[in-house]
XYZ file of C-alpha atoms in Angstrom:
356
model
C -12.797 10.960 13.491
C -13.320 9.070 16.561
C -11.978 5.664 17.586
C -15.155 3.473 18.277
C -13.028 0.576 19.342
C -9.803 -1.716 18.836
C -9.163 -4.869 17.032
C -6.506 -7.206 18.010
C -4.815 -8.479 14.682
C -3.080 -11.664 16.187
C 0.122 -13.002 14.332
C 2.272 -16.445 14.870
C 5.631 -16.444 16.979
C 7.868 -16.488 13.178
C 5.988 -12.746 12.329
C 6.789 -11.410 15.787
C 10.042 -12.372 15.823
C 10.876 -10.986 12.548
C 8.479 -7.954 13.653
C 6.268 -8.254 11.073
C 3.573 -6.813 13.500
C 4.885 -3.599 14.262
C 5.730 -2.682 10.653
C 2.491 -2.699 9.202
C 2.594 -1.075 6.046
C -1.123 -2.504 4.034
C -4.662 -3.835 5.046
C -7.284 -5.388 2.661
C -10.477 -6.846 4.001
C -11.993 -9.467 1.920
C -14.591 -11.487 3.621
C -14.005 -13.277 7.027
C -10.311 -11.972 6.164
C -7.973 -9.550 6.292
C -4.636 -9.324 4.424
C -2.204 -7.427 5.700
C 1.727 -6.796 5.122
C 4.438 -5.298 6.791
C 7.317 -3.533 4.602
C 10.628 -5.276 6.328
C 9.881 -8.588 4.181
C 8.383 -10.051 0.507
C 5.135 -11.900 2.385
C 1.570 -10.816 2.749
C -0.294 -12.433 6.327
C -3.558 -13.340 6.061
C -5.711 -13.143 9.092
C -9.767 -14.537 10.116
C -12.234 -13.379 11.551
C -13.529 -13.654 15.117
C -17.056 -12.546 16.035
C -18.972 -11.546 18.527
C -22.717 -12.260 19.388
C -23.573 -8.800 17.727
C -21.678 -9.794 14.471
C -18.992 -7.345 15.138
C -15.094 -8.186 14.723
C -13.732 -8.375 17.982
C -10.283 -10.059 16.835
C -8.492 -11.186 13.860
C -6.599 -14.846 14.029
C -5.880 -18.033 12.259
C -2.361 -16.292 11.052
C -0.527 -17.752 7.740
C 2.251 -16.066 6.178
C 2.253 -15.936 2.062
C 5.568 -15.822 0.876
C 5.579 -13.922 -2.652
C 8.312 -15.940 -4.202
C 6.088 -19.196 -4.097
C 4.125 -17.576 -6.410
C 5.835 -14.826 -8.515
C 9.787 -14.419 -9.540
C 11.420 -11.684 -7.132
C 14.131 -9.156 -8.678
C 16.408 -10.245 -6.103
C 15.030 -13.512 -4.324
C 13.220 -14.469 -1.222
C 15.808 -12.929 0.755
C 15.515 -9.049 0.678
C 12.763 -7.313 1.361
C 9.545 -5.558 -0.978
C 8.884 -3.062 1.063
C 5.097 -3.731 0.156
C 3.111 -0.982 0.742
C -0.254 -1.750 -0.666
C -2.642 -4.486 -1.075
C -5.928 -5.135 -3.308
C -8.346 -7.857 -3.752
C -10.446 -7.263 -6.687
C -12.102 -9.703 -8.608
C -10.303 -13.220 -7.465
C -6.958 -11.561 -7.257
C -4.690 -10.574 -4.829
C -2.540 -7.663 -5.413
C 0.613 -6.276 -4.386
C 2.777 -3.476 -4.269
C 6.694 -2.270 -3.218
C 7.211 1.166 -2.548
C 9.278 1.560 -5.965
C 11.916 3.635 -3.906
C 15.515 4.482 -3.056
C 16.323 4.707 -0.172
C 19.305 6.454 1.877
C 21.031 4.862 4.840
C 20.472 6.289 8.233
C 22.648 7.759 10.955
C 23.022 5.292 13.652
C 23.358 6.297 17.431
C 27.152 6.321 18.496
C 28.109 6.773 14.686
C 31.031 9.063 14.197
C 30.574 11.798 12.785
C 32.896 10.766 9.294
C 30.863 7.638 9.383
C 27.321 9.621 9.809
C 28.750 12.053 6.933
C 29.385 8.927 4.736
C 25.746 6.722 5.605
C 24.003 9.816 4.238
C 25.876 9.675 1.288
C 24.711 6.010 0.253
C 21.940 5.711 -1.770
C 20.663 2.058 -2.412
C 18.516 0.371 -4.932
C 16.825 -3.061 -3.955
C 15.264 -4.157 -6.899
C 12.430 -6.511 -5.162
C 10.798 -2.860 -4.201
C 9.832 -2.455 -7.994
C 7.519 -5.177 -7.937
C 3.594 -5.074 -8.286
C 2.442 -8.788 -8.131
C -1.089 -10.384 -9.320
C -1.864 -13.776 -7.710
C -5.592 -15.508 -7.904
C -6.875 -16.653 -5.599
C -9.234 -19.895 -5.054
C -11.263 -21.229 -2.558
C -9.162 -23.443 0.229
C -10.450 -26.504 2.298
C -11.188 -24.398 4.697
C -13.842 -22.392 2.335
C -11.064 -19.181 2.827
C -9.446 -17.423 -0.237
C -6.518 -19.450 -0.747
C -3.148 -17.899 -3.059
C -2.558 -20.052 -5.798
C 0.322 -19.666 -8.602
C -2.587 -21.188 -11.130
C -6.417 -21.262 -11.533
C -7.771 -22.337 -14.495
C -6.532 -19.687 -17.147
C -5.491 -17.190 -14.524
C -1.552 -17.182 -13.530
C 0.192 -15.346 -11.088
C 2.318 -12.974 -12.634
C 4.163 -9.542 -12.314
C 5.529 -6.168 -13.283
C 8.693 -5.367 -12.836
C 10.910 -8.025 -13.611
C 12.646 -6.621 -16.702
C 13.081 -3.170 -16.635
C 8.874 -2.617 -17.316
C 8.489 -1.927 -13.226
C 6.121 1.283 -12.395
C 8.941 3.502 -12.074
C 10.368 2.503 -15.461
C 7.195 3.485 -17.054
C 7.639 6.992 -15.841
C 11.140 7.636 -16.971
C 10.247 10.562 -19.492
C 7.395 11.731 -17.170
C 7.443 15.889 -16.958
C 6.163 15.862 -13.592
C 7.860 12.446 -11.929
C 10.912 11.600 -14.064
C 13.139 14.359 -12.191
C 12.721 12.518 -8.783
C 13.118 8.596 -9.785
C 16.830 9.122 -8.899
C 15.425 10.542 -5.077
C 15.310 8.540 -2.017
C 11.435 8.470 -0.685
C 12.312 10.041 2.348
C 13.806 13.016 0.638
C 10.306 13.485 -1.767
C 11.872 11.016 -4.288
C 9.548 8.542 -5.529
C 7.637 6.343 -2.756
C 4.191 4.492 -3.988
C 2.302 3.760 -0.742
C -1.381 2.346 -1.928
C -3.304 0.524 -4.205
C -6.532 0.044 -5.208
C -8.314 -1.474 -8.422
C -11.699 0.086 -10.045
C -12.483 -2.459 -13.078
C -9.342 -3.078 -15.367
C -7.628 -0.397 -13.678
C -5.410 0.418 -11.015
C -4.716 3.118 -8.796
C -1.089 3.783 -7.606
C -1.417 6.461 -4.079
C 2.101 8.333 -4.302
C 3.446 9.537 -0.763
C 6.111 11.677 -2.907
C 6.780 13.270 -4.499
C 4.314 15.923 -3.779
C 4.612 18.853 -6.427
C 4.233 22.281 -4.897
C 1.770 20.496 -2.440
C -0.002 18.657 -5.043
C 0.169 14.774 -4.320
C -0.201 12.351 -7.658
C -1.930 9.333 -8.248
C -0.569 6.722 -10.787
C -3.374 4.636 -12.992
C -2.321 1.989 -15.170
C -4.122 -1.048 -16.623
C -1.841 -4.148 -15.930
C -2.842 -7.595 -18.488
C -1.234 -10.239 -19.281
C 2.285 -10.218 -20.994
C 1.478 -11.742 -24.774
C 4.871 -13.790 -24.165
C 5.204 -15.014 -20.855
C 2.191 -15.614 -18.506
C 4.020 -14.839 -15.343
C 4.500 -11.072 -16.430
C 2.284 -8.361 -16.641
C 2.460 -5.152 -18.895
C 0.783 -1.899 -18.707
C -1.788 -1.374 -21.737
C -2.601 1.574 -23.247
C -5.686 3.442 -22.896
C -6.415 4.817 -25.982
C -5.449 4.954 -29.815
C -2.835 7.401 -28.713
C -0.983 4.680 -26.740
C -0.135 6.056 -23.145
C 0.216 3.610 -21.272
C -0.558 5.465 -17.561
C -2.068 8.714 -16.297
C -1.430 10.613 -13.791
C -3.562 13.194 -11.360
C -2.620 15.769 -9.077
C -4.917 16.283 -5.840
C -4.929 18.974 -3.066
C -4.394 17.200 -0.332
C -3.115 20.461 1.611
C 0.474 19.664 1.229
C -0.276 16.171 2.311
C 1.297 12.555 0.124
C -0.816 9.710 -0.273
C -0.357 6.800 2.350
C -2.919 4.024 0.897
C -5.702 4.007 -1.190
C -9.247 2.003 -0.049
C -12.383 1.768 -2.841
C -15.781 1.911 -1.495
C -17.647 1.710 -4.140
C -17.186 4.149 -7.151
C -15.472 6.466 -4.521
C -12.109 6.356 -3.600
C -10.481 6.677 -0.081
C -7.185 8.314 0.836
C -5.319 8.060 3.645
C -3.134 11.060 3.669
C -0.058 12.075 5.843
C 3.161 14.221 5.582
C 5.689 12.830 2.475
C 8.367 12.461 4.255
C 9.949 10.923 7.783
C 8.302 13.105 10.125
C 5.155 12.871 12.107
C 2.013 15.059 11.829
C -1.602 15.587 10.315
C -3.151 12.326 9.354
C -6.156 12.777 6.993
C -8.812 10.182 5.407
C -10.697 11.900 1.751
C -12.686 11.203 -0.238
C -12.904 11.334 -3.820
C -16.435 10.986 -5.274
C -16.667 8.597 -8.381
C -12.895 8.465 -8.783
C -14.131 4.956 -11.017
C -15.618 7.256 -13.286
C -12.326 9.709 -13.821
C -11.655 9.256 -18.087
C -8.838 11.480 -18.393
C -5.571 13.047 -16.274
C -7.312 15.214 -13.662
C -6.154 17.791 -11.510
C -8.726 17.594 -8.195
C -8.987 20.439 -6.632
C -10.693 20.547 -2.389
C -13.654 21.150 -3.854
C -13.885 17.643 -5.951
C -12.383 16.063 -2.481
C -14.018 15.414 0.878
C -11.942 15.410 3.948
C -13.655 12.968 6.075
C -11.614 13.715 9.279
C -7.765 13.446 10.980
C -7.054 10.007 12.960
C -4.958 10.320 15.672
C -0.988 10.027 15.305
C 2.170 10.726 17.443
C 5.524 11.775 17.562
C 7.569 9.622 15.822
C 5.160 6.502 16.582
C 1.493 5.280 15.470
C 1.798 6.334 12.127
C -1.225 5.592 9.982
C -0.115 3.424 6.968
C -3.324 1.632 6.112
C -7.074 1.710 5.777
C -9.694 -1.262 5.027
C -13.381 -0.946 4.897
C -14.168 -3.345 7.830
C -18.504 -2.668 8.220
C -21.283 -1.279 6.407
C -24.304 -0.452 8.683
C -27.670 1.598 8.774
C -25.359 3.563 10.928
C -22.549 4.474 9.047
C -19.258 2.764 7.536
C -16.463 1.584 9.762
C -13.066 1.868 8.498
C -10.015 -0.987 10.543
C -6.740 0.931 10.822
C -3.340 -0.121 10.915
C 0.118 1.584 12.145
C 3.458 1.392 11.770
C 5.997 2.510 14.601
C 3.259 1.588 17.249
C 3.356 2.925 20.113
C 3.401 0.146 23.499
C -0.232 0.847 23.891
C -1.103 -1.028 21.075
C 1.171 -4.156 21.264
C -0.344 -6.958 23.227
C 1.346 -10.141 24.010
C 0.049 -11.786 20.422
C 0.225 -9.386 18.398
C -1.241 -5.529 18.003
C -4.697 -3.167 18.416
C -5.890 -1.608 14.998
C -8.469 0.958 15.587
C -12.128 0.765 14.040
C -13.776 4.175 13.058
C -16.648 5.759 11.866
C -17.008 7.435 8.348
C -19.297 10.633 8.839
């Protein structure tokens, strides 16, 4: 796949000082905007669109920052981090995702070694990670889809907040119970995507991937009967499961976001754990229509192409469908850990490419 061009997503001095810019971890396009999120804080940034004279995105502006606890309660407050790793806007709502994960504390340059030795021996919970927020949204002054906490009958709410997160759902899972007690970076549990067909929501796993198979989490979040603010997962059936899961050849490859375009689903693939290599966007073919725990083998799955990545920057973390054309569909791009190439003085360059 071949970079056509680059976008510069503009953000406000506040993001770029807290870096927001260079961690980006989600896209969603919706309209004249774009949401995006970075996964060092619990806010989503929503962007506009500028235009040229051929009705092509040349630049993305207008930056406001959507703090998450204004709208839903947070595990642990404002002041640590979701890690969000996915966004969706489907029908009115905006939704949101942590990465549901552990994680393990890094060595640190100039770290002893009994020090080193003891950092990768801490494991650490932060319970705002186990979130998955719903929050309508409503038309603004300015005509732009505007987060509300109420519209009409429709209340932002969550999953999560008492022992009912994603993760807690899967605790007698045969296939994903044995890693909830994993960091993500060690092939523990790590959700990285989201996307919503109908009443139904797709979770993209980055790990653990089983033998090389990746999974893919569906649930179907409503309403809590007792409390408006929380969701719950309902069951599909008589037989009361209340998720699914399916296993995809990806070649080895976890799941780093999910992106509907129409019944099809998108995914942007890339290794599982903190290393750099093969970045992949496939397809797969009226995933809306999937009734039942599949296992998709290459041959149900399309692999569009490989965007470019380095070593140990420009990793791929996000995909939006920015253009449909006589010519093709454009997909906008984000990375994390970007390399100085794509940093400007305002903000940073996502690429736009071309869907064969």
């Amino acid at each position: 796949m071949i970079v056509e061009r680059r976008v510069e997503l503009r953000f406000e001095d506040e993001s770029r000082a807290n870096e927001t810019h260079t961690n980006l971890s989600a896209v969603r396009r919706d309209g004249d905007c774009l949401w995006v999120a970075g996964d060092e804080t619990a806010t989503v940034e929503r962007l506009t669109a500028v235009t040229g004279a051929d009705g092509r995105v040349t630049a993305y502006t207008g930056h406001r920052t959507v703090a998450l606890g204004d709208f839903v309660p947070l595990p642990a407050g404002d002041g640590e981090e979701a890690d969000i790793e996915g966004l969706a806007v489907h029908g009115g709502w905006l939704w949101a995702v942590g990465s549901h994960s552990l994680k393990r504390k890094r060595i640190k340059d100039g770290q002893s070694d009994r020090k080193a030795r003891r950092r990768l021996a801490t494991v650490v919970r932060e319970d705002n990670r186990y979130l998955l927020a719903r929050i309508p949204l409503a038309a603004g002054a300015d005509g732009l889809p505007e987060p509300v906490a109420r519209d009409g009958d429709r209340t932002a709410a969550a999953l999560g907040l008492d022992k009912d997160s994603v993760a807690d759902l899967l605790a007698d899972d045969p296939h994903l119970a044995p890693f909830l007690a994993v960091p993500s970076k060690d092939n523990g549990l790590d959700v990285e995507g989201v996307a919503v067909h109908g009443d139904r929501l797709y979770l993209g796993l980055r790990g653990p991937v089983l033998r090389g198979w990746a999974v893919l989490v569906e649930i179907r979040p409503g309403p809590h009967p007792a409390d408006p603010r929380r969701l719950v997962a309902l069951p599909f059936g008589d037989d009361g499961e209340r998720y699914r899961t399916h296993f995809l050849d990806l070649g080895g490859l976890g799941i780093r976001d999910l992106c509907p375009d129409g019944d099809d689903l998108l995914i942007l693939t890339g290794p599982s754990m903190a290393l750099s290599g093969p970045v992949r966007v496939v397809r797969w073919a009226g995933a809306a229509h999937a009734d039942a725990p599949g296992v998709l083998r290459d041959d149900a799955l399309t692999v569009l192409g490989d965007l470019p990545h380095g070593d140990g920057e420009d990793h791929a973390e996000g995909i939006a469908v920015l253009e449909r054309s006589p010519d093709g569909t454009r997909l906008l791009v984000v990375y994390d850990s970007p390399a100085a190439a794509r940093l400007t003085g305002t903000g940073i360059y996502a690429d736009v490419v071309l869907l064969p």
